[in-house]
Short mmCIF file of C-alpha atoms in Angstrom, two decimals:
data_model
loop_
_atom_site.label_atom_id
_atom_site.label_comp_id
_atom_site.label_asym_id
_atom_site.label_seq_id
_atom_site.Cartn_x
_atom_site.Cartn_y
_atom_site.Cartn_z
CA UNK A 129 116.99 138.17 84.11
CA UNK A 130 117.27 135.09 86.34
CA UNK A 131 119.90 133.70 83.98
CA UNK A 132 122.29 136.42 85.16
CA UNK A 133 122.29 134.95 88.68
CA UNK A 134 125.70 133.48 89.50
CA UNK A 135 125.70 130.16 91.39
CA UNK A 136 128.71 129.21 93.55
CA UNK A 137 128.66 125.69 95.05
CA UNK A 138 129.95 125.60 98.64
CA UNK A 139 131.54 122.17 98.51
CA UNK A 140 132.71 122.30 102.15
CA UNK A 141 129.07 122.25 103.27
CA UNK A 142 128.22 118.92 101.66
CA UNK A 143 127.25 116.19 104.09
CA UNK A 144 125.73 112.72 103.87
CA UNK A 145 123.32 111.52 106.55
CA UNK A 146 121.53 108.17 106.72
CA UNK A 147 117.96 108.91 107.77
CA UNK A 148 114.40 107.68 107.43
CA UNK A 149 111.89 109.24 105.06
CA UNK A 150 110.01 110.54 108.08
CA UNK A 151 113.02 112.58 109.21
CA UNK A 152 113.96 113.63 105.67
CA UNK A 153 110.50 115.07 105.05
CA UNK A 154 110.18 116.56 108.55
CA UNK A 155 110.10 120.27 109.35
CA UNK A 156 113.80 120.13 110.25
CA UNK A 157 114.74 119.88 106.57
CA UNK A 158 111.65 121.47 105.00
CA UNK A 159 113.52 124.66 104.12
CA UNK A 160 115.86 122.74 101.82
CA UNK A 161 115.36 122.57 98.05
CA UNK A 162 114.65 119.11 96.70
CA UNK A 163 114.17 117.98 93.12
CA UNK A 164 110.43 117.69 93.82
CA UNK A 165 110.33 121.26 95.10
CA UNK A 166 112.09 122.53 91.96
CA UNK A 167 109.17 121.21 89.91
CA UNK A 168 106.96 123.78 91.64
CA UNK A 169 108.81 126.65 89.96
CA UNK A 170 109.28 124.95 86.60
CA UNK A 171 106.89 126.45 84.02
CA UNK A 172 107.22 123.28 81.93
CA UNK A 173 105.62 121.37 84.81
CA UNK A 174 102.90 123.92 85.53
CA UNK A 175 104.99 125.64 88.19
CA UNK A 176 105.35 129.31 89.10
CA UNK A 177 106.97 131.48 91.80
CA UNK A 178 103.64 131.59 93.63
CA UNK A 179 103.25 127.79 93.63
CA UNK A 180 106.89 127.42 94.73
CA UNK A 181 106.29 129.82 97.61
CA UNK A 182 103.21 127.86 98.70
CA UNK A 183 105.39 124.76 98.90
CA UNK A 184 105.00 121.01 98.69
CA UNK A 185 102.69 120.81 101.70
CA UNK A 186 99.97 122.59 99.72
CA UNK A 187 100.67 120.72 96.51
CA UNK A 188 101.24 117.15 97.72
CA UNK A 189 99.31 114.32 96.11
CA UNK A 190 97.98 111.15 97.69
CA UNK A 191 97.53 107.99 95.65
CA UNK A 192 97.71 104.24 96.01
CA UNK A 193 100.52 104.14 93.45
CA UNK A 194 102.70 106.29 95.72
CA UNK A 195 101.94 104.05 98.70
CA UNK A 196 102.73 100.96 96.65
CA UNK A 197 105.94 102.50 95.29
CA UNK A 198 107.09 103.31 98.82
CA UNK A 199 106.48 99.71 99.87
CA UNK A 200 108.63 98.44 96.98
CA UNK A 201 111.41 100.86 97.92
CA UNK A 202 111.31 99.89 101.57
CA UNK A 203 111.37 96.12 101.06
CA UNK A 204 113.99 96.18 98.27
CA UNK A 205 116.38 98.69 99.84
CA UNK A 206 115.70 98.34 103.59
CA UNK A 207 114.21 94.89 104.20
CA UNK A 208 115.76 94.77 107.67
CA UNK A 209 113.75 97.82 108.77
CA UNK A 210 110.30 97.03 107.35
CA UNK A 211 107.75 94.23 107.48
CA UNK A 212 104.73 93.61 105.28
CA UNK A 213 101.76 92.84 107.53
CA UNK A 214 99.66 90.08 105.98
CA UNK A 215 96.85 90.05 108.54
CA UNK A 216 95.61 93.65 108.35
CA UNK A 217 93.74 94.99 105.32
CA UNK A 218 94.14 98.69 104.53
CA UNK A 219 91.34 100.47 102.64
CA UNK A 220 92.13 101.33 99.04
CA UNK A 221 92.52 104.64 97.18
CA UNK A 222 92.09 107.91 99.09
CA UNK A 223 90.12 106.12 101.81
CA UNK A 224 93.39 104.38 102.65
CA UNK A 225 95.11 107.76 102.94
CA UNK A 226 92.27 108.94 105.20
CA UNK A 227 92.63 105.81 107.33
CA UNK A 228 96.38 106.33 107.79
CA UNK A 229 95.97 110.06 108.45
CA UNK A 230 93.39 109.44 111.19
CA UNK A 231 95.02 106.40 112.81
CA UNK A 232 97.02 108.45 115.32
CA UNK A 233 93.83 110.32 116.24
CA UNK A 234 92.12 106.97 116.80
CA UNK A 235 94.95 105.86 119.12
CA UNK A 236 95.37 109.14 120.98
CA UNK A 237 91.64 109.55 121.61
CA UNK A 238 91.14 105.92 122.66
CA UNK A 239 89.04 104.93 119.68
CA UNK A 240 87.16 108.20 119.23
CA UNK A 241 87.45 110.04 115.91
CA UNK A 242 85.19 113.10 115.75
CA UNK A 243 83.41 114.56 112.75
CA UNK A 244 85.79 117.53 113.02
CA UNK A 245 88.80 115.20 112.81
CA UNK A 246 87.41 113.53 109.69
CA UNK A 247 86.66 116.84 107.99
CA UNK A 248 90.18 118.11 108.75
CA UNK A 249 91.68 114.95 107.25
CA UNK A 250 89.45 115.22 104.17
CA UNK A 251 90.69 118.77 103.57
CA UNK A 252 94.32 117.68 103.86
CA UNK A 253 93.94 114.55 101.71
CA UNK A 254 91.57 116.31 99.28
CA UNK A 255 88.98 113.58 99.77
CA UNK A 256 85.63 115.29 99.14
CA UNK A 257 87.29 118.50 100.34
CA UNK A 258 84.63 120.98 101.43
CA UNK A 259 81.90 118.45 100.61
CA UNK A 260 81.91 116.15 103.63
CA UNK A 261 78.43 115.49 104.97
CA UNK A 262 77.06 113.12 107.61
CA UNK A 263 76.67 110.25 105.13
CA UNK A 264 80.25 110.53 103.88
CA UNK A 265 81.56 110.87 107.45
CA UNK A 266 79.82 107.67 108.51
CA UNK A 267 81.17 105.92 105.41
CA UNK A 268 84.70 106.89 106.49
CA UNK A 269 84.08 105.36 109.90
CA UNK A 270 82.57 102.19 108.41
CA UNK A 271 85.59 101.66 106.12
CA UNK A 272 88.31 102.74 108.56
CA UNK A 273 87.31 101.45 112.00
CA UNK A 274 87.92 97.75 111.14
CA UNK A 275 91.37 98.71 109.81
CA UNK A 276 92.20 100.83 112.86
CA UNK A 277 91.14 98.09 115.29
CA UNK A 278 92.99 95.32 113.42
CA UNK A 279 96.12 97.44 113.11
CA UNK A 280 96.04 98.43 116.78
CA UNK A 281 95.65 94.81 117.89
CA UNK A 282 98.42 93.59 115.56
CA UNK A 283 100.86 96.25 116.74
CA UNK A 284 100.03 95.54 120.40
CA UNK A 285 100.82 91.84 119.88
CA UNK A 286 103.66 91.85 117.34
CA UNK A 287 104.90 95.43 117.05
CA UNK A 288 108.65 96.14 117.19
CA UNK A 289 109.86 99.71 117.64
CA UNK A 290 112.88 98.97 115.41
CA UNK A 291 110.77 97.69 112.51
CA UNK A 292 108.15 99.72 110.64
CA UNK A 293 105.00 98.02 109.42
CA UNK A 294 103.68 98.23 105.87
CA UNK A 295 99.90 97.95 105.43
CA UNK A 296 98.24 97.28 102.07
CA UNK A 297 95.01 95.81 100.75
CA UNK A 298 95.06 92.07 99.81
CA UNK A 299 95.35 92.64 96.06
CA UNK A 300 98.26 95.05 96.49
CA UNK A 301 100.04 92.63 98.84
CA UNK A 302 99.88 89.91 96.20
CA UNK A 303 101.16 92.28 93.51
CA UNK A 304 103.96 93.46 95.80
CA UNK A 305 105.23 89.92 96.30
CA UNK A 306 105.36 89.40 92.53
CA UNK A 307 107.28 92.66 92.08
CA UNK A 308 109.78 91.76 94.81
CA UNK A 309 110.34 88.33 93.28
CA UNK A 310 111.03 89.94 89.91
CA UNK A 311 113.60 92.30 91.42
CA UNK A 312 115.26 89.45 93.26
CA UNK A 313 115.49 87.34 90.10
CA UNK A 314 116.90 90.08 87.87
CA UNK A 315 120.69 89.66 87.77
CA UNK A 316 121.35 93.06 86.20
CA UNK A 317 119.48 94.85 88.99
CA UNK A 318 121.11 92.76 91.71
CA UNK A 319 124.61 93.34 90.29
CA UNK A 320 124.06 97.10 90.42
CA UNK A 321 122.70 97.04 93.98
CA UNK A 322 125.29 94.53 95.24
CA UNK A 323 128.46 94.94 93.13
CA UNK A 324 131.52 92.75 93.68
CA UNK A 325 135.14 93.88 93.63
CA UNK A 326 138.27 91.92 92.79
CA UNK A 327 140.12 92.45 96.08
CA UNK A 328 137.93 94.96 97.92
CA UNK A 329 134.16 95.14 98.24
CA UNK A 330 132.76 98.35 96.72
CA UNK A 331 131.09 100.84 99.03
CA UNK A 332 127.31 100.58 98.71
CA UNK A 333 124.74 102.70 100.53
CA UNK A 334 120.94 102.78 100.47
CA UNK A 335 118.58 105.62 101.35
CA UNK A 336 121.29 108.18 102.16
CA UNK A 337 120.49 111.89 102.14
CA UNK A 338 122.88 114.49 100.74
CA UNK A 339 122.80 118.13 101.80
CA UNK A 340 124.72 121.00 100.23
CA UNK A 341 124.67 124.81 100.11
CA UNK A 342 124.98 126.99 97.02
CA UNK A 343 125.59 130.74 97.16
CA UNK A 344 123.64 132.80 94.63
CA UNK A 345 124.75 136.31 93.63
CA UNK A 346 123.11 139.00 91.51
CA UNK A 347 124.02 142.68 91.24
CA UNK A 348 125.52 142.93 94.73
CA UNK A 349 122.84 140.84 96.42
CA UNK A 350 123.37 137.28 97.60
CA UNK A 351 121.48 134.43 99.23
CA UNK A 352 122.21 130.85 100.26
CA UNK A 353 120.26 128.03 98.63
CA UNK A 354 120.17 124.83 100.67
CA UNK A 355 119.86 121.65 98.59
CA UNK A 356 118.84 118.15 99.61
CA UNK A 357 118.50 114.84 97.81
CA UNK A 358 117.55 111.34 99.00
CA UNK A 359 119.53 108.77 97.02
CA UNK A 360 118.00 105.31 96.74
CA UNK A 361 121.39 103.64 96.21
CA UNK A 362 124.90 104.51 95.19
CA UNK A 363 128.08 102.45 94.92
CA UNK A 364 131.76 103.41 94.81
CA UNK A 365 134.32 100.97 93.41
CA UNK A 366 137.49 102.07 95.18
CA UNK A 367 139.59 99.81 92.91
CA UNK A 368 138.49 101.46 89.67
CA UNK A 369 137.11 104.77 91.03
CA UNK A 370 133.82 104.05 89.25
CA UNK A 371 130.69 105.47 90.85
CA UNK A 372 127.14 104.32 90.14
CA UNK A 373 123.93 106.13 91.05
CA UNK A 374 120.88 103.85 91.12
CA UNK A 375 117.33 105.12 91.48
CA UNK A 376 114.50 102.63 92.02
CA UNK A 377 111.23 103.44 90.25
CA UNK A 378 107.89 101.67 89.98
CA UNK A 379 106.11 102.17 86.69
CA UNK A 380 102.74 101.23 85.24
CA UNK A 381 104.23 101.07 81.74
CA UNK A 382 106.10 98.30 80.01
CA UNK A 383 109.83 98.82 80.32
CA UNK A 384 110.26 99.66 76.64
CA UNK A 385 107.79 102.55 77.06
CA UNK A 386 109.51 104.10 80.09
CA UNK A 387 111.12 106.78 77.93
CA UNK A 388 107.79 108.62 77.85
CA UNK A 389 107.62 108.69 81.66
CA UNK A 390 111.28 109.71 81.80
CA UNK A 391 110.47 112.85 79.80
CA UNK A 392 107.10 113.54 81.43
CA UNK A 393 108.46 113.57 84.99
CA UNK A 394 111.80 115.25 84.12
CA UNK A 395 113.76 112.36 85.59
CA UNK A 396 116.88 113.57 83.76
CA UNK A 397 116.89 116.61 86.08
CA UNK A 398 116.56 114.44 89.17
CA UNK A 399 119.40 112.17 88.07
CA UNK A 400 121.59 115.12 87.08
CA UNK A 401 121.06 116.85 90.43
CA UNK A 402 121.79 113.67 92.39
CA UNK A 403 124.80 112.75 90.23
CA UNK A 404 126.33 116.20 90.66
CA UNK A 405 125.86 116.16 94.44
CA UNK A 406 127.15 112.58 94.65
CA UNK A 407 130.26 113.34 92.59
CA UNK A 408 130.96 116.36 94.81
CA UNK A 409 130.56 114.23 97.94
CA UNK A 410 132.82 111.43 96.68
CA UNK A 411 135.58 113.88 95.74
CA UNK A 412 135.40 115.60 99.15
CA UNK A 413 134.84 112.59 101.42
CA UNK A 414 137.02 109.95 99.75
CA UNK A 415 139.47 112.16 97.86
CA UNK A 416 138.52 110.23 94.72
CA UNK A 417 138.01 111.79 91.32
CA UNK A 418 135.51 109.37 89.74
CA UNK A 419 136.79 107.81 86.53
CA UNK A 420 133.13 107.42 85.52
CA UNK A 421 129.71 108.01 87.03
CA UNK A 422 126.89 105.82 85.73
CA UNK A 423 123.26 106.75 86.33
CA UNK A 424 120.71 103.93 86.25
CA UNK A 425 117.01 103.74 86.91
CA UNK A 426 116.03 100.36 88.32
CA UNK A 427 112.50 99.79 87.11
CA UNK A 428 109.80 97.59 88.58
CA UNK A 429 106.75 97.19 86.37
CA UNK A 430 103.50 97.18 88.40
CA UNK A 431 101.42 95.53 85.67
CA UNK A 432 101.67 91.88 84.55
CA UNK A 433 104.10 90.28 84.23
CA UNK A 434 105.69 92.57 86.83
CA UNK A 435 109.06 92.58 85.10
CA UNK A 436 112.10 94.33 86.56
CA UNK A 437 114.83 95.89 84.44
CA UNK A 438 117.39 98.68 84.07
CA UNK A 439 116.98 101.97 82.20
CA UNK A 440 120.43 103.48 81.71
CA UNK A 441 120.53 107.27 81.66
CA UNK A 442 122.81 108.62 78.94
CA UNK A 443 125.41 111.34 79.45
CA UNK A 444 123.43 113.49 77.02
CA UNK A 445 120.33 113.26 79.22
CA UNK A 446 122.41 114.07 82.31
CA UNK A 447 123.79 117.19 80.61
CA UNK A 448 120.31 118.24 79.54
CA UNK A 449 118.96 117.63 83.04
CA UNK A 450 121.80 119.58 84.62
CA UNK A 451 121.04 122.65 82.48
CA UNK A 452 117.41 122.49 83.61
CA UNK A 453 118.53 122.04 87.23
CA UNK A 454 120.76 125.13 86.96
CA UNK A 455 118.00 127.20 85.34
CA UNK A 456 115.49 126.33 88.07
CA UNK A 457 118.00 127.11 90.83
CA UNK A 458 118.56 130.51 89.23
CA UNK A 459 114.79 131.08 89.19
CA UNK A 460 114.58 130.18 92.89
CA UNK A 461 117.52 132.47 93.68
CA UNK A 462 115.98 135.39 91.79
CA UNK A 463 112.71 134.98 93.67
CA UNK A 464 114.55 134.76 97.00
CA UNK A 465 116.63 137.86 96.25
CA UNK A 466 113.71 139.98 95.09
CA UNK A 467 110.86 138.41 97.08
#
């Protein structure tokens, strides 16, 4: 029955805001529907109405690969706003997530982190959730206190409120430098991120967030669905009216095997959602009807030899992803309308 829900885009509501990840993922915008949130209602990804209702906060995952991927994003797309700290070693795996989660507690309580604080963090991070004992608690302190003290001292001496620090373990720092060098050396990636015009420089933006409302109607009932998407990079060639959407991804697979990850994580839906919102924004903001809209995934391989490359998303995959995007929005609308 959800397929009978009518979706009406409210194009006048679309807006683009440059913001940090911290603001984008804050409570201010938590009621908005992201591509990640749509996965929670997608039965093909293990989702359900109940899981969707519980939300991302109860179904978030912590891993070193996510931390590493964020570092690549930050230093490729916003190098002026981030710095990789070479002198402070972050614990690895979920202990690193515990260390970051408890760092503010360490600062606010002047170096005191209670057993209760550690247990609360373990429940949130899912690090021995419900199984923390005195031995594990002391192990957390032994692994985290040197990191907390080194980080506190570094920030007191070198910290800049306009620049955010990135902390990794030594092995990850070395790997990150190799990945960044590969991105820098890849002409195809650089040309997409920094395109050149003939007479005018194309518009290019990194880490911009798009917001848009969609009205959903079904048998006399209606509700407003609020969408959001954080675009890694997009460019607009005002000379040719060509628009390019570029999404940066780290992958543990060789580039020729990325097609499997593309299907597994439903990246065609993400790219379709972002491309649709971007096209709508360009038409409204610049009064340009794009002559073409290319969707590219800029890949950075996190295994030797750390090669960078471009995976071009076909129009067929965009169409397929858009149909899935529409179906999931209709599912969300039906659940909103009928609780």
